[in-house]
Tab-separated table of C-alpha atoms in Angstrom:
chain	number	residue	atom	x	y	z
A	1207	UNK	CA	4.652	6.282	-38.097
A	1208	UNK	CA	6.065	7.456	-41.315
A	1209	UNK	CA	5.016	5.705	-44.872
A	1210	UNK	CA	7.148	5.615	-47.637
A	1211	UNK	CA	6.489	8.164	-50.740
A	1212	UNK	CA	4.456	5.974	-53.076
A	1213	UNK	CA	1.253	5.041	-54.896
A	1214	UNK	CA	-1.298	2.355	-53.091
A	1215	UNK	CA	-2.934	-0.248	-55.298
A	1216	UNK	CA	-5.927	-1.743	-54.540
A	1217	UNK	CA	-6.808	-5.053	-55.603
A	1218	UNK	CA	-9.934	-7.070	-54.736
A	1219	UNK	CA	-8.358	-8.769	-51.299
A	1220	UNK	CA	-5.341	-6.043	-50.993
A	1221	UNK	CA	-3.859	-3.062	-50.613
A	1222	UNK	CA	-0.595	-2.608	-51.997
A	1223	UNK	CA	1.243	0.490	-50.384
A	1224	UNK	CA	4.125	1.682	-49.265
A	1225	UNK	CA	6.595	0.254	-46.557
A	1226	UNK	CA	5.209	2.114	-43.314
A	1227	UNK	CA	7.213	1.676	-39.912
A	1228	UNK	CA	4.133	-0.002	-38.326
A	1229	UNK	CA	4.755	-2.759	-40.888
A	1230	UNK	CA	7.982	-4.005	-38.544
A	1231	UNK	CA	6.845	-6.378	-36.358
A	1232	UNK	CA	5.029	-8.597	-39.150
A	1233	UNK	CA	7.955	-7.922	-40.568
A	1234	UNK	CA	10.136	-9.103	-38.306
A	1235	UNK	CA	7.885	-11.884	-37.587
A	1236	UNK	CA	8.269	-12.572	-41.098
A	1237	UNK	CA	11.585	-12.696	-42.095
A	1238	UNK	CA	12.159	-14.980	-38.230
A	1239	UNK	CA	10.353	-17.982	-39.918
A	1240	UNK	CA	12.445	-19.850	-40.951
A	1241	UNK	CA	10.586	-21.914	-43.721
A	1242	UNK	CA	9.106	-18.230	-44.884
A	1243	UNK	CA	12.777	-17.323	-45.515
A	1244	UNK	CA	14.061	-20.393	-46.718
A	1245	UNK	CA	14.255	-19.082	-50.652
A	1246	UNK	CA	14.454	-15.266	-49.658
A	1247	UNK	CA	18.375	-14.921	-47.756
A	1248	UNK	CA	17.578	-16.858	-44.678
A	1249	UNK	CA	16.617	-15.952	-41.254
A	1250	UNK	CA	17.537	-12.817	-40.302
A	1251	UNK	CA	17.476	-10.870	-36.615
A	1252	UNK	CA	15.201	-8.088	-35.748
A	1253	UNK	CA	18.267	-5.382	-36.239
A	1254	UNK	CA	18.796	-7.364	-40.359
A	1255	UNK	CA	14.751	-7.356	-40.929
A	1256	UNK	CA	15.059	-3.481	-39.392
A	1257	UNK	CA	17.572	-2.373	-41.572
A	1258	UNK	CA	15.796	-4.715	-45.143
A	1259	UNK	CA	12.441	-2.939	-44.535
A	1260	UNK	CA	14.431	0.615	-44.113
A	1261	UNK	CA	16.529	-0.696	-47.755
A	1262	UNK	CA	12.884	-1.339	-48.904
A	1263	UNK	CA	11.489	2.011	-47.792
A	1264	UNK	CA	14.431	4.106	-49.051
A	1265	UNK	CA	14.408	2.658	-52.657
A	1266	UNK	CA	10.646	3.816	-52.451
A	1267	UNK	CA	12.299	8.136	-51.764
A	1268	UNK	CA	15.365	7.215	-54.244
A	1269	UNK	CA	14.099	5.091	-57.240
A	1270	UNK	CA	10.893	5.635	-57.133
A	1271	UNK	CA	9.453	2.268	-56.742
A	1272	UNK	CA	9.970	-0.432	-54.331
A	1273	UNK	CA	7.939	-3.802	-53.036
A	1274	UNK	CA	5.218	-2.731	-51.715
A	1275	UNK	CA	3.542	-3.760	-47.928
A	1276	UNK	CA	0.914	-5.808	-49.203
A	1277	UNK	CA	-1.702	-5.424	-46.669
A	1278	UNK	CA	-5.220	-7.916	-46.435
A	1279	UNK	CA	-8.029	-6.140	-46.589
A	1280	UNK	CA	-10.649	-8.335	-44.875
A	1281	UNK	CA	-8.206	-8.202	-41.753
A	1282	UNK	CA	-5.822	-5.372	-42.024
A	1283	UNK	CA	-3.351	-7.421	-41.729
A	1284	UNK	CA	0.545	-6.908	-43.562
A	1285	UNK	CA	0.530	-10.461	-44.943
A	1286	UNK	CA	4.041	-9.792	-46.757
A	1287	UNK	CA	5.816	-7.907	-49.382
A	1288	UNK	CA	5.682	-7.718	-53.165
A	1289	UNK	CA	6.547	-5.913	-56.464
A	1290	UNK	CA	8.946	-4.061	-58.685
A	1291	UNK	CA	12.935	-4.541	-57.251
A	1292	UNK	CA	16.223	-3.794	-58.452
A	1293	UNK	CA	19.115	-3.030	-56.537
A	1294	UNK	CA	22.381	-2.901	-58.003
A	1295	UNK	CA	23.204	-5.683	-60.119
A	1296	UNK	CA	20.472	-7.358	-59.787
A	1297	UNK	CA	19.488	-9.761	-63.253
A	1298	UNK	CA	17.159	-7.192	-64.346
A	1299	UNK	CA	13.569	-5.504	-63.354
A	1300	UNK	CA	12.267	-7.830	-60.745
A	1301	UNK	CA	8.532	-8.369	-59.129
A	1302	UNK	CA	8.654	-10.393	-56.445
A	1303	UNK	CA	6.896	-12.193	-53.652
A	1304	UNK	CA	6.908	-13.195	-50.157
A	1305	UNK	CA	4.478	-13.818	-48.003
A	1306	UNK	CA	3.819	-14.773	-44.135
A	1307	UNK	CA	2.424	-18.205	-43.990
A	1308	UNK	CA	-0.689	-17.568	-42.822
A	1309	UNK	CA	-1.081	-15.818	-46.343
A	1310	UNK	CA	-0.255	-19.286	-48.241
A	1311	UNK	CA	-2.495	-20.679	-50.371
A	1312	UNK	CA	-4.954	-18.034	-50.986
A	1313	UNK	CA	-3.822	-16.542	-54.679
A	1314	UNK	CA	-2.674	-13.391	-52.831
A	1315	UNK	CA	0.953	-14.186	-54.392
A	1316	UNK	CA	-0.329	-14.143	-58.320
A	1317	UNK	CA	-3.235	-11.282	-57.388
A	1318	UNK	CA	-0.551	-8.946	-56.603
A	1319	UNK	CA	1.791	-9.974	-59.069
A	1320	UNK	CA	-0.618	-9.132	-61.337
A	1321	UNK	CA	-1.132	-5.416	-60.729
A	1322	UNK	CA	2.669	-5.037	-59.690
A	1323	UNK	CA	3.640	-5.791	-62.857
A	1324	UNK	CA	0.447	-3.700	-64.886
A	1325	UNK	CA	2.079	-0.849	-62.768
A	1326	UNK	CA	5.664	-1.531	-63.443
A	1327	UNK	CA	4.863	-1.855	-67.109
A	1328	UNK	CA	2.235	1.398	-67.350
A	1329	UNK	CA	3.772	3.024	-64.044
A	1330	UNK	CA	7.209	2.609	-64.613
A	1331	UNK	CA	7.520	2.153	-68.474
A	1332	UNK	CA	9.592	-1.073	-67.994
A	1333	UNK	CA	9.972	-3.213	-71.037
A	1334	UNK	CA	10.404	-6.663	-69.504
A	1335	UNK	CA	10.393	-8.374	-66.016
A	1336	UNK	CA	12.188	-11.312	-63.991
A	1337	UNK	CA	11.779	-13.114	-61.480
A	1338	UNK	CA	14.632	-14.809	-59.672
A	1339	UNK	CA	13.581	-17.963	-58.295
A	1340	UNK	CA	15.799	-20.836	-56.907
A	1341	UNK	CA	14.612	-24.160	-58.516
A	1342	UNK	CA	13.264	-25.589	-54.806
A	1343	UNK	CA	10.825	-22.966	-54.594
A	1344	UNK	CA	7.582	-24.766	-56.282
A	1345	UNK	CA	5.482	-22.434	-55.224
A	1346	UNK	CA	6.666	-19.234	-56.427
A	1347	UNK	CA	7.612	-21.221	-59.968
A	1348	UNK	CA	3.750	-22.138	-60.451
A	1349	UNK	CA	3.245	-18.199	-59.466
A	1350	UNK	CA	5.512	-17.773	-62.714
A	1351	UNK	CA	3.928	-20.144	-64.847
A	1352	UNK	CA	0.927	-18.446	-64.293
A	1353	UNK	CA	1.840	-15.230	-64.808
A	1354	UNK	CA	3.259	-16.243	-68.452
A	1355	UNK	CA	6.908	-16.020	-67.567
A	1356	UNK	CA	9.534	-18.747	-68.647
A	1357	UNK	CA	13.116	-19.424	-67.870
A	1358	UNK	CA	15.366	-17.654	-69.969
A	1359	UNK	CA	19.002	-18.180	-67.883
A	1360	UNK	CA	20.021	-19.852	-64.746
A	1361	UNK	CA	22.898	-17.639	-62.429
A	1362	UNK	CA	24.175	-16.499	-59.091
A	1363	UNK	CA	22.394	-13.701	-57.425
A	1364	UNK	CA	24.568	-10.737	-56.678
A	1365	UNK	CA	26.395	-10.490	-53.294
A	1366	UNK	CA	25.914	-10.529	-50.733
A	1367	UNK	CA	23.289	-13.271	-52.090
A	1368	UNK	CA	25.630	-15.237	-54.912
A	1369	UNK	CA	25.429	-18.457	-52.889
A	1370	UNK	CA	22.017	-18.576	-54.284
A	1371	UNK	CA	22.064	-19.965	-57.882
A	1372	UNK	CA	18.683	-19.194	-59.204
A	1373	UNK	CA	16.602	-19.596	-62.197
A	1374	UNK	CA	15.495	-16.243	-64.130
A	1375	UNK	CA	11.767	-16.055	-65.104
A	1376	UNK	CA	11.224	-13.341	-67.764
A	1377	UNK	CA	8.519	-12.090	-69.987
A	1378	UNK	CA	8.818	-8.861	-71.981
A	1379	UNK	CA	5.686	-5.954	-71.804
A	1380	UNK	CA	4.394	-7.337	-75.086
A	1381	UNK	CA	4.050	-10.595	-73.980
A	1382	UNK	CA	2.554	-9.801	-70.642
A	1383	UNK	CA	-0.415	-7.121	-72.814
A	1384	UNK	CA	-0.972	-10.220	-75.273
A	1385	UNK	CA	-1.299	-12.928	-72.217
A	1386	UNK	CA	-3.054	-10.624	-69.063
A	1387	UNK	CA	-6.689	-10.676	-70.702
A	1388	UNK	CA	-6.224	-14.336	-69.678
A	1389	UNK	CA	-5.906	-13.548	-66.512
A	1390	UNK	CA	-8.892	-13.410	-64.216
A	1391	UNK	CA	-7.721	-9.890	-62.167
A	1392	UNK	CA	-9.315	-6.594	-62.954
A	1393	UNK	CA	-6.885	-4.244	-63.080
A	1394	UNK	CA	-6.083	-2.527	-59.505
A	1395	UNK	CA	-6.845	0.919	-58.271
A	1396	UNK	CA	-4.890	3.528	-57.906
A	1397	UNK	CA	-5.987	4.947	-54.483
A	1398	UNK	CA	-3.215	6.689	-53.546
């Protein structure tokens, strides 16, 4: 199956790539579970997941950057999807998270934060980055504390998603240069 036009990153327990149509059924799975979804949209049927990876994929052929399959490599696995996002009218230059639950707990959230946003700073010359997070999600707000972000704004998401107030995590490219030394990730690979 096909694989989205794209670098790969590798980090020390992934591989950040592309959206690739064998990433569907984790996909799928993914986006079924319902406490997976719970802060990204909802549950959605296979047809809704189809049709979000192929939105995923094509921003990868028309912007030029996308979340990328983030992929385990002890297992091969496609443990979820993360990085640089902005569809239209979005709050600004996102990296984002999700992962399957059987990828909880095990830093993969933060390690690929990390070089997503090294690439979307050096990659993609962006000057900040956000992420939207609603105030329930704990988890992914410790994954912004730790990545140096703060709260700058609280708003609606865009539709179809403006039922979701959320808060807006931001830090600009200076901040993230002066803070990642902090941070215990070597920067990723580009393998691809």
């Amino acid at each position: 199956m096909g694989v989205a036009p794209g670098p790969t990153l590798e980090t020390e327990r992934l591989i950040l790539r592309p959206t690739s149509g064998e990433d569907f059924e984790a996909w799928a799975a993914f986006m079924a579970d319902e406490t997976v979804t719970r802060y990204l949209g909802g549950v959605q049927p296979r047809s809704t997941a189809w049709r979000g990876m192929m939105q995923v994929a094509g921003a990868w052929a028309v912007q030029g950057f996308s979340m990328f399959s983030a992929i385990e490599k002890a297992s091969g696995r496609w443990v979820g999807r993360l990085g640089p996002w902005r569809p239209e009218g979005w709050p600004g230059p996102e990296v984002g998270w999700g992962l399957a639950q059987e990828a909880w707990g095990k830093g993969y959230a933060l390690e690929g934060a990390v070089a997503a946003i090294d690439w979307a700073f050096d990659a993609l010359g962006w000057d900040e980055v956000i992420h939207s997070i609603e105030s329930g999600n704990t988890a992914s707000r410790r994954v912004a504390e730790r990545l140096g972000s703060a709260i700058v704004r609280s708003e609606p998401l865009p539709p179809p998603y403006e039922d979701h107030f959320v808060d807006i995590w931001r830090q600009s490219r200076g901040e993230w240069r002066a803070r990642r030394a902090g941070l215990a990730f070597p920067p990723a690979k580009v393998v691809g």
